[in-house]
Amino acid sequence: MDERIAPHIDELTMALGNISKEEIREELEKLLRYRVPLDEAKRILRSKYSSASSNSVKVKELSPGLNGIEISGRIIDIIEKTVSIQGEQKTIFSGTLGDGTGICSFTCWDDMSLKPGDAIRIKNAYTRLWNNRPELYFGKRSTLTYLKDEELPGIEEMSHSTLKKLGDIVPADVLASSVVLIVEMYHREIMLKGEEVTVVEGVIADETAKLPFTSWVPLGKFDIGNYVRFEGAAVRIFRGLPSINFNDATSLKEVASTDNLPFTMESVRRSVSPVAIEKVLEKEGMFDVTVKGNIISVRSGSGLIQRCPVCNRVTQKSSCRSHGEVDCLMDMRIKAILDDGTGAVHLMLNRELSEAVYGKSMDDAEKMTQGSISGDVVLEDMKKVLTGKYLGARGNSSKNEFGVSLVARSVWTPEDDIQERIDILLERMGEGCDN
């Protein structure tokens, strides 16, 4: 053992308590071999092993990057896999775990003799982003306790009978059940494994949210306007946005009585009420959300751009990063920061919406560039025209490492009562003074 790190191993062993000195030494040496600075390596190990930092969470609360968490749940299914890790074959165990608030996927790095139906409490687990969703990880470094069977709902109840509102479905969910209204539906032909198949796509809604759906099985008598109870549908995540997938394992039933349902076709079709941007920032993604705010910045990349005719990516100097030199297509867009006082989102507008908001067409913009020696003439003009403008926008939001973006499907100038907005602002200022 490197004597230089011996004091640090002793320090970590004392701090982490139930983790063996040998295990800490192996992990610390591994990180140092990868040239992780010593202090950072110690921080990583403290975060990874610290049982003291265990926080009890529910499945619905899982998000990427959690460490040292405690979670209780029932194993719904589990399979053994052989994977290659750094060139070595390793057996791992993957499956799903539920607790009544949701069902998540997990990976167990070691054989812990788990089987479907086991009710367990796991200490010192962690999460990572996998297939666009937070996945639970644990292994021999975790502490596993078997719970009494009655402490958790049964598999059937969790898989099929626990109904959720669409607004409560989170990225950690792998299965969902709900009562919804079909508000959009259409058929699409796609190629799957060399064969043309028909899938049904559309939008479902309740009083809390709308979500897109795809059905890989015929929907028979169901059509737009039907109320449907589905159980055991798969939840897919793309850019933080859930979508519902019906398959052979999904149960679909028509809702016989809708008298007590708090939503109708009229209510869900009505323009979505604006939500505070701070609420949008709390979610990994939202489908068909409306916000209002002021443009506080028009970002670089706005104005005239060129796109690859093959993949539609924005090109640089007539070169696409996927297709090389191409005959580019001219386009126009706006990338702006929209702020409502509670938070800010990146607002993305396509050509049609940009022309409407900017008040100038792409042809007008091209003429501006022809008469100017500056390549940023359109961008600078957009800043003058748009900065401070009050806008409403409706579209889908998604979160990444750069923040939350909203790709607008429609945008407009709200006809809000100015006095009402002033009163709200003064009220907020008063609250701030009180604090």
Tab-separated table of N, CA and C in Angstrom, residues 92-177:
chain	number	residue	atom	x	y	z
A	92	ILE	N	-24.969	-9.301	-13.402
A	92	ILE	CA	-25.727	-8.322	-12.621
A	92	ILE	C	-27.199	-8.742	-12.614
A	93	PHE	N	-27.995	-8.050	-11.815
A	93	PHE	CA	-29.399	-8.403	-11.664
A	93	PHE	C	-30.235	-7.137	-11.850
A	94	SER	N	-31.107	-7.161	-12.853
A	94	SER	CA	-31.916	-5.988	-13.177
A	94	SER	C	-33.389	-6.314	-13.016
A	95	GLY	N	-34.155	-5.297	-12.701
A	95	GLY	CA	-35.583	-5.528	-12.562
A	95	GLY	C	-36.307	-4.255	-12.231
A	96	THR	N	-37.505	-4.414	-11.664
A	96	THR	CA	-38.292	-3.258	-11.250
A	96	THR	C	-38.702	-3.420	-9.792
A	97	LEU	N	-38.839	-2.273	-9.140
A	97	LEU	CA	-39.187	-2.234	-7.710
A	97	LEU	C	-40.267	-1.182	-7.521
A	98	GLY	N	-41.268	-1.507	-6.714
A	98	GLY	CA	-42.362	-0.558	-6.480
A	98	GLY	C	-42.623	-0.362	-4.997
A	99	ASP	N	-43.218	0.793	-4.674
A	99	ASP	CA	-43.508	1.066	-3.255
A	99	ASP	C	-44.897	1.665	-3.056
A	100	GLY	N	-45.716	1.672	-4.072
A	100	GLY	CA	-47.038	2.282	-3.960
A	100	GLY	C	-47.088	3.698	-4.490
A	101	THR	N	-45.920	4.376	-4.555
A	101	THR	CA	-45.887	5.722	-5.138
A	101	THR	C	-45.405	5.675	-6.583
A	102	GLY	N	-44.871	4.529	-6.993
A	102	GLY	CA	-44.367	4.388	-8.350
A	102	GLY	C	-43.582	3.101	-8.486
A	103	ILE	N	-43.156	2.835	-9.700
A	103	ILE	CA	-42.353	1.641	-10.000
A	103	ILE	C	-41.128	2.098	-10.765
A	104	CYS	N	-39.939	1.733	-10.255
A	104	CYS	CA	-38.699	2.175	-10.893
A	104	CYS	C	-37.888	0.960	-11.326
A	105	SER	N	-36.952	1.205	-12.213
A	105	SER	CA	-36.025	0.141	-12.605
A	105	SER	C	-34.815	0.178	-11.681
A	106	PHE	N	-34.174	-0.981	-11.501
A	106	PHE	CA	-32.993	-1.040	-10.645
A	106	PHE	C	-31.955	-1.983	-11.229
A	107	THR	N	-30.732	-1.803	-10.767
A	107	THR	CA	-29.648	-2.746	-11.052
A	107	THR	C	-28.973	-3.102	-9.741
A	108	CYS	N	-28.861	-4.399	-9.485
A	108	CYS	CA	-28.139	-4.890	-8.310
A	108	CYS	C	-26.834	-5.496	-8.813
A	109	TRP	N	-25.734	-4.978	-8.328
A	109	TRP	CA	-24.424	-5.386	-8.856
A	109	TRP	C	-23.990	-6.773	-8.387
A	110	ASP	N	-24.642	-7.291	-7.362
A	110	ASP	CA	-24.192	-8.569	-6.788
A	110	ASP	C	-25.384	-9.495	-6.584
A	111	ASP	N	-25.083	-10.784	-6.458
A	111	ASP	CA	-26.134	-11.762	-6.221
A	111	ASP	C	-26.557	-11.683	-4.751
A	112	MET	N	-27.718	-11.106	-4.505
A	112	MET	CA	-28.221	-10.976	-3.139
A	112	MET	C	-29.449	-11.852	-2.935
A	113	SER	N	-29.596	-12.853	-3.825
A	113	SER	CA	-30.674	-13.854	-3.722
A	113	SER	C	-32.062	-13.216	-3.710
A	114	LEU	N	-32.213	-12.138	-4.453
A	114	LEU	CA	-33.515	-11.476	-4.513
A	114	LEU	C	-34.435	-12.203	-5.481
A	115	LYS	N	-35.714	-12.143	-5.200
A	115	LYS	CA	-36.698	-12.775	-6.088
A	115	LYS	C	-37.973	-11.940	-6.103
A	116	PRO	N	-38.794	-12.074	-7.159
A	116	PRO	CA	-40.034	-11.299	-7.231
A	116	PRO	C	-40.899	-11.502	-5.993
A	117	GLY	N	-41.438	-10.415	-5.482
A	117	GLY	CA	-42.287	-10.469	-4.295
A	117	GLY	C	-41.577	-10.089	-3.021
A	118	ASP	N	-40.237	-10.098	-3.020
A	118	ASP	CA	-39.504	-9.732	-1.809
A	118	ASP	C	-39.793	-8.283	-1.437
A	119	ALA	N	-40.125	-8.068	-0.157
A	119	ALA	CA	-40.294	-6.699	0.368
A	119	ALA	C	-39.019	-6.350	1.118
A	120	ILE	N	-38.327	-5.319	0.676
A	120	ILE	CA	-36.988	-5.044	1.215
A	120	ILE	C	-36.807	-3.563	1.519
A	121	ARG	N	-35.849	-3.304	2.394
A	121	ARG	CA	-35.371	-1.941	2.626
A	121	ARG	C	-33.887	-1.923	2.265
A	122	ILE	N	-33.511	-0.977	1.438
A	122	ILE	CA	-32.123	-0.881	0.986
A	122	ILE	C	-31.533	0.400	1.555
A	123	LYS	N	-30.402	0.277	2.223
A	123	LYS	CA	-29.675	1.453	2.693
A	123	LYS	C	-28.397	1.610	1.884
A	124	ASN	N	-28.028	2.851	1.687
A	124	ASN	CA	-26.818	3.176	0.929
A	124	ASN	C	-26.929	2.763	-0.538
A	125	ALA	N	-28.049	3.103	-1.132
A	125	ALA	CA	-28.231	2.925	-2.581
A	125	ALA	C	-27.945	4.265	-3.262
A	126	TYR	N	-27.891	4.240	-4.579
A	126	TYR	CA	-27.680	5.485	-5.305
A	126	TYR	C	-28.398	5.429	-6.648
A	127	THR	N	-28.511	6.563	-7.311
A	127	THR	CA	-29.198	6.623	-8.605
A	127	THR	C	-28.290	7.243	-9.660
A	128	ARG	N	-28.509	6.818	-10.879
A	128	ARG	CA	-27.837	7.397	-12.039
A	128	ARG	C	-28.867	7.510	-13.172
A	129	LEU	N	-28.567	8.358	-14.131
A	129	LEU	CA	-29.445	8.489	-15.291
A	129	LEU	C	-29.155	7.355	-16.266
A	130	TRP	N	-30.164	6.593	-16.623
A	130	TRP	CA	-29.996	5.476	-17.554
A	130	TRP	C	-31.241	5.391	-18.431
A	131	ASN	N	-31.022	5.387	-19.732
A	131	ASN	CA	-32.154	5.384	-20.677
A	131	ASN	C	-33.127	6.523	-20.389
A	132	ASN	N	-32.550	7.699	-20.118
A	132	ASN	CA	-33.319	8.933	-19.910
A	132	ASN	C	-34.141	8.946	-18.637
A	133	ARG	N	-33.909	8.012	-17.714
A	133	ARG	CA	-34.664	8.016	-16.467
A	133	ARG	C	-33.726	7.689	-15.311
A	134	PRO	N	-34.076	8.139	-14.084
A	134	PRO	CA	-33.256	7.774	-12.930
A	134	PRO	C	-33.401	6.293	-12.617
A	135	GLU	N	-32.289	5.607	-12.466
A	135	GLU	CA	-32.325	4.181	-12.137
A	135	GLU	C	-31.669	3.960	-10.784
A	136	LEU	N	-32.215	3.033	-10.011
A	136	LEU	CA	-31.717	2.731	-8.672
A	136	LEU	C	-30.607	1.678	-8.768
A	137	TYR	N	-29.500	1.918	-8.033
A	137	TYR	CA	-28.381	0.974	-8.023
A	137	TYR	C	-28.051	0.604	-6.583
A	138	PHE	N	-27.734	-0.662	-6.365
A	138	PHE	CA	-27.254	-1.098	-5.063
A	138	PHE	C	-26.475	-2.392	-5.241
A	139	GLY	N	-25.835	-2.831	-4.161
A	139	GLY	CA	-25.010	-4.037	-4.231
A	139	GLY	C	-24.505	-4.398	-2.845
A	140	LYS	N	-23.351	-5.053	-2.825
A	140	LYS	CA	-22.858	-5.561	-1.545
A	140	LYS	C	-22.467	-4.447	-0.586
A	141	ARG	N	-22.262	-3.250	-1.104
A	141	ARG	CA	-21.948	-2.137	-0.202
A	141	ARG	C	-23.204	-1.553	0.438
A	142	SER	N	-24.357	-1.997	-0.033
A	142	SER	CA	-25.619	-1.543	0.545
A	142	SER	C	-26.035	-2.509	1.653
A	143	THR	N	-26.915	-2.028	2.508
A	143	THR	CA	-27.467	-2.871	3.567
A	143	THR	C	-28.894	-3.234	3.200
A	144	LEU	N	-29.169	-4.535	3.190
A	144	LEU	CA	-30.480	-5.024	2.760
A	144	LEU	C	-31.216	-5.617	3.955
A	145	THR	N	-32.456	-5.202	4.156
A	145	THR	CA	-33.287	-5.734	5.240
A	145	THR	C	-34.601	-6.211	4.650
A	146	TYR	N	-35.027	-7.419	5.025
A	146	TYR	CA	-36.314	-7.924	4.538
A	146	TYR	C	-37.426	-7.425	5.457
A	147	LEU	N	-38.505	-6.917	4.833
A	147	LEU	CA	-39.631	-6.367	5.578
A	147	LEU	C	-40.752	-7.390	5.655
A	148	LYS	N	-41.691	-7.128	6.568
A	148	LYS	CA	-42.876	-7.980	6.628
A	148	LYS	C	-43.713	-7.764	5.371
A	149	ASP	N	-44.315	-8.820	4.906
A	149	ASP	CA	-45.041	-8.768	3.631
A	149	ASP	C	-46.133	-7.696	3.631
A	150	GLU	N	-46.793	-7.516	4.779
A	150	GLU	CA	-47.918	-6.589	4.825
A	150	GLU	C	-47.485	-5.125	4.854
A	151	GLU	N	-46.203	-4.858	4.916
A	151	GLU	CA	-45.744	-3.474	4.981
A	151	GLU	C	-45.791	-2.768	3.628
A	152	LEU	N	-45.955	-3.523	2.553
A	152	LEU	CA	-45.983	-2.914	1.220
A	152	LEU	C	-47.109	-3.518	0.398
A	153	PRO	N	-47.656	-2.751	-0.554
A	153	PRO	CA	-48.692	-3.306	-1.436
A	153	PRO	C	-48.148	-4.501	-2.232
A	154	GLY	N	-49.068	-5.371	-2.641
A	154	GLY	CA	-48.673	-6.526	-3.439
A	154	GLY	C	-48.295	-6.137	-4.869
A	155	ILE	N	-47.693	-7.084	-5.570
A	155	ILE	CA	-47.218	-6.822	-6.932
A	155	ILE	C	-48.375	-6.420	-7.845
A	156	GLU	N	-49.464	-7.172	-7.786
A	156	GLU	CA	-50.591	-6.905	-8.674
A	156	GLU	C	-51.158	-5.516	-8.426
A	157	GLU	N	-51.256	-5.152	-7.155
A	157	GLU	CA	-51.812	-3.844	-6.808
A	157	GLU	C	-50.924	-2.729	-7.331
A	158	MET	N	-49.608	-2.896	-7.185
A	158	MET	CA	-48.702	-1.836	-7.626
A	158	MET	C	-48.614	-1.758	-9.144
A	159	SER	N	-48.703	-2.916	-9.803
A	159	SER	CA	-48.515	-2.936	-11.252
A	159	SER	C	-49.732	-2.456	-12.007
A	160	HIS	N	-50.913	-2.707	-11.451
A	160	HIS	CA	-52.109	-2.456	-12.257
A	160	HIS	C	-53.166	-1.592	-11.586
A	161	SER	N	-53.271	-1.613	-10.282
A	161	SER	CA	-54.435	-0.985	-9.675
A	161	SER	C	-54.191	0.393	-9.079
A	162	THR	N	-52.939	0.763	-8.864
A	162	THR	CA	-52.676	2.068	-8.268
A	162	THR	C	-52.770	3.137	-9.343
A	163	LEU	N	-53.882	3.856	-9.329
A	163	LEU	CA	-54.105	4.860	-10.368
A	163	LEU	C	-53.364	6.140	-10.042
A	164	LYS	N	-52.793	6.735	-11.053
A	164	LYS	CA	-52.095	8.008	-10.905
A	164	LYS	C	-52.713	9.046	-11.820
A	165	LYS	N	-52.678	10.288	-11.383
A	165	LYS	CA	-53.010	11.373	-12.290
A	165	LYS	C	-51.832	11.567	-13.242
A	166	LEU	N	-52.141	11.986	-14.457
A	166	LEU	CA	-51.060	12.139	-15.437
A	166	LEU	C	-50.002	13.123	-14.956
A	167	GLY	N	-50.439	14.144	-14.218
A	167	GLY	CA	-49.491	15.131	-13.718
A	167	GLY	C	-48.562	14.592	-12.657
A	168	ASP	N	-48.905	13.418	-12.083
A	168	ASP	CA	-48.068	12.829	-11.039
A	168	ASP	C	-47.078	11.814	-11.588
A	169	ILE	N	-47.160	11.486	-12.866
A	169	ILE	CA	-46.218	10.527	-13.456
A	169	ILE	C	-44.855	11.204	-13.599
A	170	VAL	N	-43.835	10.552	-13.080
A	170	VAL	CA	-42.495	11.140	-13.026
A	170	VAL	C	-41.525	10.268	-13.826
A	171	PRO	N	-40.339	10.802	-14.150
A	171	PRO	CA	-39.374	10.038	-14.955
A	171	PRO	C	-38.974	8.696	-14.352
A	172	ALA	N	-39.066	8.546	-13.019
A	172	ALA	CA	-38.679	7.273	-12.406
A	172	ALA	C	-39.683	6.165	-12.698
A	173	ASP	N	-40.916	6.509	-13.037
A	173	ASP	CA	-41.954	5.505	-13.260
A	173	ASP	C	-41.658	4.681	-14.512
A	174	VAL	N	-41.761	3.370	-14.389
A	174	VAL	CA	-41.643	2.516	-15.579
A	174	VAL	C	-43.003	1.966	-15.998
A	175	LEU	N	-43.967	1.944	-15.055
A	175	LEU	CA	-45.322	1.510	-15.359
A	175	LEU	C	-46.292	2.534	-14.767
A	176	ALA	N	-47.459	2.646	-15.383
A	176	ALA	CA	-48.447	3.592	-14.861
A	176	ALA	C	-49.854	3.092	-15.184
A	177	SER	N	-50.796	3.470	-14.325
A	177	SER	CA	-52.215	3.185	-14.525
A	177	SER	C	-52.986	4.472	-14.272
